[in-house]
CSV table of C-alpha atoms and ligand atoms in Angstrom, one decimal:
chain,number,residue,atom,x,y,z
A,15,MET,CA,73.5,104.2,70.3
A,16,PHE,CA,76.4,105.0,68.0
A,17,HIS,CA,79.5,106.4,69.7
A,18,ALA,CA,82.1,107.7,67.4
A,19,LEU,CA,84.3,108.3,70.4
A,20,ILE,CA,84.1,106.9,73.9
A,21,VAL,CA,86.0,108.8,76.6
A,22,ALA,CA,86.3,106.3,79.4
A,23,HIS,CA,88.9,106.1,82.2
A,24,THR,CA,90.8,103.4,84.0
A,25,HIS,CA,89.5,105.1,87.2
A,26,GLY,CA,88.2,108.5,88.4
A,27,HIS,CA,91.2,110.2,90.0
A,28,GLY,CA,91.7,113.8,89.0
A,29,ASP,CA,94.8,113.2,86.9
A,30,HIS,CA,92.9,110.7,84.8
A,31,VAL,CA,89.8,112.7,84.1
A,32,ALA,CA,91.3,116.2,83.8
A,33,GLY,CA,91.1,116.1,80.0
A,34,ASP,CA,87.4,115.3,79.8
A,35,THR,CA,86.2,118.8,79.4
A,36,GLN,CA,87.9,119.1,76.0
A,37,PHE,CA,85.6,116.4,74.7
A,38,ALA,CA,82.4,117.9,76.1
A,39,GLY,CA,79.9,118.7,73.4
A,40,CYS,CA,81.8,117.0,70.6
A,41,PRO,CA,79.6,115.2,68.2
A,42,ALA,CA,78.8,111.5,68.7
A,43,THR,CA,81.0,111.5,71.8
A,44,THR,CA,80.2,109.9,75.1
A,45,ILE,CA,82.1,110.7,78.2
A,46,VAL,CA,81.7,108.0,80.8
A,47,GLY,CA,81.4,109.4,84.3
A,48,ARG,CA,84.0,108.8,87.0
A,49,GLU,CA,81.6,107.2,89.5
A,50,PRO,CA,81.2,103.4,89.8
A,51,GLU,CA,77.5,103.6,88.9
A,52,ALA,CA,78.3,105.4,85.7
A,53,VAL,CA,81.0,102.9,84.7
A,54,GLN,CA,78.7,99.9,85.6
A,55,ALA,CA,75.8,101.4,83.6
A,56,PHE,CA,77.7,102.4,80.5
A,57,PHE,CA,79.6,99.1,80.1
A,58,GLY,CA,76.8,96.9,81.4
A,59,PHE,CA,78.5,95.3,84.4
A,60,GLU,CA,76.1,92.9,86.1
A,61,GLN,CA,78.4,92.1,88.9
A,62,TRP,CA,80.5,94.7,90.7
A,63,PRO,CA,83.3,94.6,91.7
A,64,THR,CA,83.9,91.1,90.6
A,65,GLY,CA,82.5,91.1,87.1
A,66,THR,CA,84.0,91.1,83.6
A,67,VAL,CA,82.2,92.6,80.6
A,68,GLY,CA,82.8,92.9,76.8
A,69,SER,CA,82.9,96.2,75.0
A,70,ASP,CA,82.6,96.0,71.2
A,71,LEU,CA,84.5,98.8,69.4
A,72,GLY,CA,83.2,97.4,66.1
A,73,GLY,CA,84.7,94.0,65.4
A,74,ARG,CA,87.2,94.5,68.2
A,75,VAL,CA,85.9,93.4,71.5
A,76,LEU,CA,87.7,94.6,74.6
A,77,GLU,CA,87.2,92.9,77.9
A,78,LEU,CA,86.8,95.1,81.0
A,79,ILE,CA,87.5,93.7,84.5
A,80,ALA,CA,86.2,95.5,87.6
A,81,ALA,CA,89.4,96.4,89.5
A,82,THR,CA,88.6,98.3,92.6
A,83,GLY,CA,91.0,99.0,95.5
A,84,HIS,CA,93.1,101.8,94.2
A,85,HIS,CA,89.8,103.6,93.3
A,86,LYS,CA,86.2,102.6,93.7
A,87,SER,CA,85.4,102.9,89.9
A,88,ALA,CA,88.6,101.3,88.6
A,89,VAL,CA,88.6,98.9,85.7
A,90,THR,CA,91.3,97.0,83.9
A,91,ILE,CA,91.0,96.7,80.2
A,92,TYR,CA,92.2,93.8,78.1
A,93,ASP,CA,92.6,94.1,74.3
A,94,PRO,CA,92.9,90.6,72.8
A,95,TRP,CA,94.2,92.0,69.5
A,96,THR,CA,97.4,93.3,71.1
A,97,GLY,CA,97.4,91.2,74.3
A,98,ILE,CA,97.7,94.4,76.3
A,99,LEU,CA,96.3,94.6,79.8
A,100,LEU,CA,95.7,98.2,80.7
A,101,THR,CA,95.9,98.3,84.5
A,102,GLY,CA,95.6,102.0,85.3
A,103,ASP,CA,97.2,102.8,88.6
A,104,THR,CA,96.5,99.3,90.0
A,105,VAL,CA,99.7,97.7,88.6
A,106,MET,CA,102.5,99.9,87.2
A,107,PRO,CA,106.1,100.6,87.8
A,108,GLY,CA,105.4,103.1,90.5
A,109,ARG,CA,103.7,103.8,93.8
A,110,LEU,CA,100.7,101.5,94.2
A,111,TYR,CA,98.3,103.1,96.5
A,112,ALA,CA,95.9,100.5,98.0
A,113,PHE,CA,93.2,102.9,99.3
A,114,ASP,CA,91.0,99.9,100.0
A,115,PHE,CA,93.4,97.2,100.8
A,116,ASP,CA,91.1,94.2,100.8
A,117,ALA,CA,89.5,95.2,97.5
A,118,PHE,CA,93.0,95.8,96.1
A,119,THR,CA,94.1,92.3,97.1
A,120,ASP,CA,90.9,90.7,95.6
A,121,THR,CA,91.4,92.7,92.3
A,122,LEU,CA,95.0,91.4,92.0
A,123,ASP,CA,93.8,87.8,92.5
A,124,ARG,CA,91.3,88.3,89.7
A,125,LEU,CA,93.8,90.0,87.4
A,126,VAL,CA,96.3,87.1,87.9
A,127,ALA,CA,93.5,84.6,87.2
A,128,PHE,CA,92.4,86.5,84.2
A,129,SER,CA,95.9,86.7,82.8
A,130,SER,CA,96.5,83.0,83.2
A,131,ALA,CA,93.5,82.3,81.0
A,132,ARG,CA,94.5,84.8,78.3
A,133,LYS,CA,97.5,85.8,76.2
A,134,VAL,CA,98.8,88.9,77.9
A,135,ASN,CA,101.9,90.3,76.2
A,136,HIS,CA,102.2,93.5,78.2
A,137,VAL,CA,100.8,94.8,81.5
A,138,LEU,CA,100.6,98.6,81.0
A,139,GLY,CA,99.8,100.9,83.8
A,140,CYS,CA,99.3,104.7,83.7
A,141,HIS,CA,102.5,106.1,85.2
A,142,ILE,CA,106.2,105.4,85.5
A,143,GLU,CA,107.4,106.5,88.9
A,144,MET,CA,110.3,104.0,89.4
A,145,THR,CA,113.8,104.7,88.2
A,146,ALA,CA,115.7,102.0,86.4
A,147,GLU,CA,117.5,101.5,89.8
A,148,PRO,CA,115.7,98.7,91.7
A,149,GLY,CA,113.5,100.0,94.5
A,150,ARG,CA,114.1,103.7,93.8
A,151,ASP,CA,111.3,106.0,92.7
A,152,PHE,CA,111.3,109.5,91.4
A,153,PRO,CA,110.1,112.2,93.7
A,154,LEU,CA,106.3,113.0,93.5
A,155,GLY,CA,105.6,115.5,90.7
A,156,ALA,CA,109.0,115.0,88.9
A,157,THR,CA,108.7,116.3,85.4
A,158,PHE,CA,112.1,115.0,84.2
A,159,GLN,CA,112.8,111.4,84.6
A,160,PRO,CA,116.1,110.3,83.1
A,161,ASN,CA,116.9,106.6,83.4
A,162,GLU,CA,113.3,105.6,84.1
A,163,HIS,CA,111.8,102.1,84.4
A,164,ALA,CA,110.1,100.7,81.4
A,165,LEU,CA,106.3,101.2,81.4
A,166,ALA,CA,105.5,97.7,80.2
A,167,MET,CA,105.5,95.0,82.9
A,168,THR,CA,105.1,91.3,82.5
A,169,THR,CA,102.5,88.8,83.9
A,170,ALA,CA,105.4,87.6,86.2
A,171,GLN,CA,105.6,91.1,87.6
A,172,LEU,CA,101.8,91.2,88.0
A,173,ILE,CA,102.0,88.0,90.0
A,174,GLU,CA,104.9,89.5,92.0
A,175,VAL,CA,102.6,92.5,92.9
A,176,ARG,CA,99.8,90.1,93.9
A,177,ASP,CA,102.1,88.0,96.1
A,178,ALA,CA,103.8,91.0,97.7
A,179,THR,CA,100.3,92.5,98.5
A,180,LYS,CA,99.1,89.2,100.1
A,181,LYS,CA,102.3,89.1,102.2
A,182,ILE,CA,101.6,92.5,103.6
A,183,GLY,CA,98.3,91.2,105.0
A,184,GLY,CA,97.0,93.6,107.6
A,185,GLN,CA,100.3,95.5,108.1
A,186,LYS,CA,100.3,99.2,107.5
A,187,GLY,CA,103.1,101.0,105.8
A,188,VAL,CA,105.2,101.4,102.7
A,189,PHE,CA,106.7,98.3,101.1
A,190,VAL,CA,109.5,98.8,98.6
A,191,HIS,CA,110.1,96.3,95.9
A,192,ASP,CA,112.5,96.4,92.9
A,193,ASP,CA,109.8,97.4,90.3
A,194,PHE,CA,107.0,98.9,92.5
A,195,ILE,CA,106.3,100.3,96.0
A,196,ILE,CA,103.1,99.3,97.8
A,197,TYR,CA,101.4,101.8,100.1
A,198,SER,CA,99.0,99.8,102.2
A,199,ASP,CA,98.1,102.8,104.3
A,200,MET,CA,97.9,106.4,103.3
A,201,ARG,CA,98.6,107.8,106.7
A,202,MET,CA,99.3,111.5,106.9
A,203,ARG,CA,102.9,110.6,107.9
A,204,ASN,CA,103.5,108.8,104.6
A,205,GLN,CA,101.8,111.4,102.5
A,206,LEU,CA,103.7,114.2,104.1
A,207,LYS,CA,107.0,112.4,103.6
A,208,MET,CA,106.2,111.8,99.9
A,209,MET,CA,105.0,115.4,99.4
A,210,SER,CA,107.9,117.0,101.1
A,211,ARG,CA,110.4,114.9,99.0
A,212,GLY,CA,108.5,116.1,95.9
A,213,LEU,CA,108.5,119.7,97.1
A,214,ALA,CA,112.2,119.6,97.9
A,215,HIS,CA,112.9,118.2,94.4
A,216,ARG,CA,110.9,120.9,92.7
A,217,LEU,CA,112.5,123.6,94.8
A,218,GLY,CA,115.9,122.2,93.9
A,219,GLN,CA,115.1,122.3,90.2
A,220,ARG,CA,114.0,125.9,90.5
A,221,LEU,CA,117.1,126.9,92.4
A,222,ARG,CA,119.3,125.3,89.7
A,223,ARG,CA,117.6,127.4,87.1
A,224,ILE,CA,118.4,130.7,88.9
B,11,LIG,ZN1,94.9,106.9,90.6
């Protein structure tokens, strides 16, 4: 089947699929669903969540790696033309939420192994949440981020994320590193703390405008 446009996602969280509706009904356009079954079926994954599969854009073949842990339908996409590894919310300069910690650890192992066998120039995630100051993130929902961390990360930083995650093991909590923060447990306490900091930040912004 000819697809002029494929709308696919690094994973199915709301902030990554929110724009889908604008493509609905467009000619020769396929919107890949947000569930793992839809992702597997569309790209032809034979093994999930450990498989890798090619996706031919027309002489330019991307490689997709199943990358669950942050989300059950997450994939990482490698473009050999640019050497870019698109890691979604799995690896980025921000808050790394390992909703399924074991799957997250396995994914990082696979991404490190994949990167050592390919030329990866940049590891690009989907958000910047860290400031340029080591270990300091912007509040949740910040819309103005002066002095932010660069989006592009290196394979050395990918290895750092993997090693830091392995070190956490079975511990629950929030683990702050210079370029990322790992949440190994989304306990209500951690979520409330993050949300109230974000709320205080937005309230502060509003008050400054008055
Ligand atoms: Zn996400």
